[in-house]
Amino acid sequence: AQSVAQPEDQVNVAEGNPLTVKCTYSVSGNPYLFWYVQYPNRGLQFLLKYITGDNLVKGSYGFEAEFNKSQTSFHLKKPSALVSDSALYFCAVRGRGYSTLTFGKGTMLLVSP
Amino acid sequence: DSGVTQTPKHLITATGQRVTLRCSPRSGDLSVYWYQQSLDQGLQFLIQYYNGEERAKGNILERFSAQQFPDLHSELNLSSLELGDSALYFCASSVGTLAGNTIYFGEGSWLTVV
């Protein structure tokens, strides 16, 4: 089985400060890890993914994520938060042999001016 | 814009009724997925099709069914609707079925059962 944990329901950060949204996963074999963002009343937008190679993955809108195999984590980061980054963020995992993504419950990011 | 198109965007219907949600995948994508998003259950995988064939089944109720047509569009049929079926239903697509393939989501179809 595969699973994802996002331990924080909400993350609050001031604009201009760095942000981190946490994610840990469980899967057999090598993981394929994804981050998606959902703005209010919108669909899920793909941000970035880790397949193999460099542990630091860069994605859309200045976001990046760090894969840590020993800690089974894939935390989403951004050096300087914007108010427009406020949204619901989902981490997802897909193991080799699995047809689909398993999502975490999501973390609401609130960036204050 | 992900390139995945879903219709209708909003739907209100009564309990016991049947509805059909439609999805057009991104150009070139052969794999289609359906997900349900609700406040209490989060994002739940329902079913996946690849090039017209059912590939994987998740937490899909027997009252629900889906299919993928030769032109690769897909439909999700929800019948004998209950209040608890009210949710946001997402269609998504990917080029294939490899674990590393990116899955792109549509804007969703909001279903309200009254």
Coordinates of C-alpha atoms in Angstrom, one line a residue:
Chain A
A1 CA 0.0 0.0 0.0
Q2 CA 1.0 3.6 -0.5
S3 CA 0.2 6.5 1.8
V4 CA 1.0 10.2 2.3
A5 CA 1.0 12.2 5.5
Q6 CA 0.7 16.0 5.6
P7 CA 1.1 16.7 9.4
E8 CA -0.1 20.3 9.3
D9 CA -3.7 21.3 8.4
Q10 CA -2.6 24.9 8.1
V11 CA 0.7 26.8 7.7
N12 CA 0.8 30.5 8.3
V13 CA 3.7 32.7 7.0
A14 CA 4.2 36.4 6.4
E15 CA 4.8 37.6 2.9
G16 CA 8.5 37.7 2.0
N17 CA 9.4 34.9 4.5
P18 CA 10.4 31.4 3.5
L19 CA 7.8 28.7 3.6
T20 CA 7.8 25.0 4.1
V21 CA 4.9 22.6 3.7
K22 CA 5.7 19.1 5.1
C23 CA 5.0 15.8 3.5
T24 CA 6.1 12.2 4.4
Y25 CA 5.3 9.1 2.4
S26 CA 5.2 5.4 2.6
V27 CA 5.5 3.2 -0.5
S28 CA 7.2 -0.1 -1.5
G29 CA 10.2 0.5 -3.7
N30 CA 11.2 3.8 -5.2
P31 CA 8.7 6.6 -4.8
Y32 CA 7.4 9.0 -7.4
L33 CA 6.4 12.1 -5.6
F34 CA 4.2 15.0 -6.7
W35 CA 3.0 18.4 -5.3
Y36 CA -0.3 19.9 -6.5
V37 CA -1.9 23.2 -5.6
Q38 CA -5.6 24.0 -5.5
Y39 CA -6.9 27.6 -5.5
P40 CA -10.4 28.3 -4.3
N41 CA -13.0 26.8 -6.6
R42 CA -10.4 25.6 -9.0
G43 CA -8.9 22.3 -10.0
L44 CA -5.6 20.8 -9.0
Q45 CA -2.6 22.3 -10.6
F46 CA 0.6 20.4 -11.0
L47 CA 3.6 22.1 -9.3
L48 CA 6.5 19.6 -9.5
K49 CA 7.5 16.0 -9.2
Y50 CA 10.4 13.9 -8.1
I51 CA 11.3 10.8 -10.2
T52 CA 15.0 10.2 -9.7
G53 CA 18.2 12.1 -9.7
D54 CA 18.8 15.4 -7.9
N55 CA 17.1 15.5 -4.5
L56 CA 16.1 19.2 -5.0
V57 CA 13.4 19.6 -7.5
K58 CA 12.4 22.9 -9.0
G59 CA 8.9 23.6 -10.1
S60 CA 6.3 26.2 -11.1
Y61 CA 5.9 29.7 -9.5
G62 CA 9.3 29.5 -7.7
F63 CA 8.5 26.4 -5.6
E64 CA 10.9 23.6 -5.0
A65 CA 10.8 20.4 -3.0
E66 CA 13.5 18.4 -1.3
F67 CA 13.4 14.6 -1.4
N68 CA 14.9 12.8 1.6
K69 CA 15.0 9.1 1.2
S70 CA 16.1 8.3 4.8
Q71 CA 13.4 10.4 6.3
T72 CA 10.8 9.4 3.6
S73 CA 10.0 13.1 3.2
F74 CA 9.3 15.4 0.3
H75 CA 8.8 18.9 1.8
L76 CA 7.7 21.8 -0.4
K77 CA 9.6 25.0 -0.1
K78 CA 9.7 28.6 -1.4
P79 CA 12.4 31.1 -0.4
S80 CA 10.0 34.1 -0.4
A81 CA 6.2 33.7 0.0
L82 CA 3.7 35.8 -1.8
V83 CA 0.1 36.5 -0.7
S84 CA -1.0 34.9 -4.0
D85 CA 0.6 31.6 -2.8
S86 CA -2.3 31.2 -0.4
A87 CA -4.0 28.0 -1.4
L88 CA -4.5 24.3 -0.5
Y89 CA -1.4 22.2 -1.2
F90 CA -1.5 18.4 -1.8
C91 CA 1.4 16.0 -1.7
A92 CA 0.9 12.7 -3.6
V93 CA 2.8 9.5 -4.1
R94 CA 2.8 6.8 -6.8
G95 CA 4.8 3.7 -6.4
R96 CA 6.1 1.6 -9.2
G97 CA 3.3 -0.8 -10.2
Y98 CA 0.6 1.5 -8.9
S99 CA -1.7 2.9 -11.4
T100 CA -2.7 6.1 -9.6
L101 CA -1.7 8.7 -7.1
T102 CA -2.5 8.6 -3.4
F103 CA -2.9 12.0 -1.9
G104 CA -2.4 13.5 1.5
K105 CA -5.2 15.4 3.1
G106 CA -3.8 18.7 2.1
T107 CA -2.3 21.7 3.9
M108 CA -3.8 25.1 3.7
L109 CA -1.1 27.8 3.2
L110 CA -2.0 31.3 4.4
V111 CA 0.4 34.1 3.5
S112 CA -0.3 37.3 5.3
P113 CA 0.6 40.8 3.9
Chain B
D1 CA -5.2 25.6 -18.2
S2 CA -4.3 21.9 -17.8
G3 CA -6.0 20.9 -21.1
V4 CA -8.4 18.5 -19.4
T5 CA -12.0 19.6 -20.0
Q6 CA -14.9 18.7 -17.7
T7 CA -18.6 19.3 -18.1
P8 CA -20.8 20.4 -16.5
K9 CA -19.0 22.6 -14.0
H10 CA -21.9 22.7 -11.6
L11 CA -24.8 20.4 -11.2
I12 CA -27.7 20.3 -8.8
T13 CA -30.0 17.3 -8.7
A14 CA -32.3 15.5 -6.4
T15 CA -31.8 12.3 -4.4
G16 CA -32.5 9.2 -6.4
Q17 CA -31.6 10.7 -9.7
R18 CA -28.8 9.8 -12.2
V19 CA -26.2 12.2 -13.7
T20 CA -23.4 11.9 -16.2
L21 CA -20.2 13.8 -15.9
R22 CA -18.1 14.2 -19.0
C23 CA -14.3 14.5 -19.5
S24 CA -12.1 15.2 -22.4
P25 CA -8.4 14.4 -21.7
R26 CA -5.4 16.4 -22.8
S27 CA -4.5 15.9 -26.4
G28 CA -2.4 12.8 -26.7
D29 CA -3.2 11.4 -23.3
L30 CA -4.5 7.8 -23.3
S31 CA -5.1 7.4 -19.6
V32 CA -8.0 8.9 -17.8
Y33 CA -8.7 9.0 -14.0
W34 CA -11.7 10.0 -11.9
Y35 CA -11.3 11.3 -8.4
Q36 CA -13.8 12.5 -5.8
Q37 CA -13.0 15.3 -3.4
S38 CA -15.2 15.8 -0.3
L39 CA -14.5 17.6 3.0
D40 CA -14.6 14.4 5.1
Q41 CA -12.9 12.0 2.7
G42 CA -10.4 14.2 0.9
L43 CA -9.2 13.2 -2.5
Q44 CA -10.3 9.7 -3.3
F45 CA -9.4 7.7 -6.4
L46 CA -12.4 6.2 -8.1
I47 CA -11.3 4.6 -11.4
Q48 CA -8.8 4.6 -14.2
Y49 CA -9.1 3.8 -17.9
Y50 CA -6.3 3.4 -20.4
N51 CA -7.0 3.5 -24.1
G52 CA -10.6 2.3 -23.5
E53 CA -9.9 -0.4 -21.0
E54 CA -10.4 -0.3 -17.3
R55 CA -7.0 -0.3 -15.6
A56 CA -7.6 0.2 -11.9
K57 CA -10.5 0.6 -9.6
G58 CA -10.5 2.5 -6.3
N59 CA -13.2 3.4 -3.8
I60 CA -15.9 3.5 -6.4
L61 CA -19.5 2.7 -5.3
E62 CA -21.5 0.1 -7.2
R63 CA -24.0 2.9 -8.0
F64 CA -21.2 4.6 -10.0
S65 CA -19.8 3.5 -13.3
A66 CA -17.5 4.9 -15.9
Q67 CA -16.3 4.3 -19.4
Q68 CA -13.8 5.6 -21.9
F69 CA -14.8 5.9 -25.5
P70 CA -12.8 5.3 -28.7
D71 CA -12.2 9.0 -29.0
L72 CA -10.7 8.8 -25.5
H73 CA -13.2 11.0 -23.8
S74 CA -14.7 9.5 -20.6
E75 CA -18.0 9.6 -18.7
L76 CA -18.7 9.0 -15.1
N77 CA -22.3 7.9 -14.4
L78 CA -23.7 8.4 -10.9
S79 CA -27.0 6.8 -10.1
S80 CA -29.5 6.5 -7.2
L81 CA -27.8 9.6 -5.9
E82 CA -27.7 10.2 -2.2
L83 CA -27.0 13.4 -0.2
G84 CA -23.5 12.1 0.6
D85 CA -22.6 11.9 -3.0
S86 CA -22.4 15.7 -3.1
A87 CA -18.7 16.4 -3.9
L88 CA -16.3 17.8 -6.4
Y89 CA -15.5 15.2 -9.1
F90 CA -12.2 15.5 -10.9
C91 CA -11.2 14.0 -14.1
A92 CA -7.5 13.8 -14.8
S93 CA -5.3 12.4 -17.6
S94 CA -1.8 11.3 -18.3
V95 CA 0.0 10.2 -21.4
G96 CA 0.5 6.6 -20.2
T97 CA 0.4 4.5 -17.1
L98 CA 4.0 4.8 -15.9
A99 CA 4.5 5.8 -12.3
G100 CA 6.5 8.9 -13.3
N101 CA 3.9 10.2 -15.8
T102 CA 2.5 13.5 -14.6
I103 CA -1.3 13.4 -14.1
Y104 CA -3.1 16.6 -15.1
F105 CA -6.4 17.5 -13.5
G106 CA -9.4 19.3 -14.9
E107 CA -11.3 22.0 -13.1
G108 CA -13.8 19.6 -11.7
S109 CA -17.6 19.1 -11.7
W110 CA -19.4 20.3 -8.6
L111 CA -22.3 18.0 -7.8
T112 CA -24.9 19.0 -5.2
V113 CA -27.5 16.4 -4.3
V114 CA -30.6 17.9 -2.6

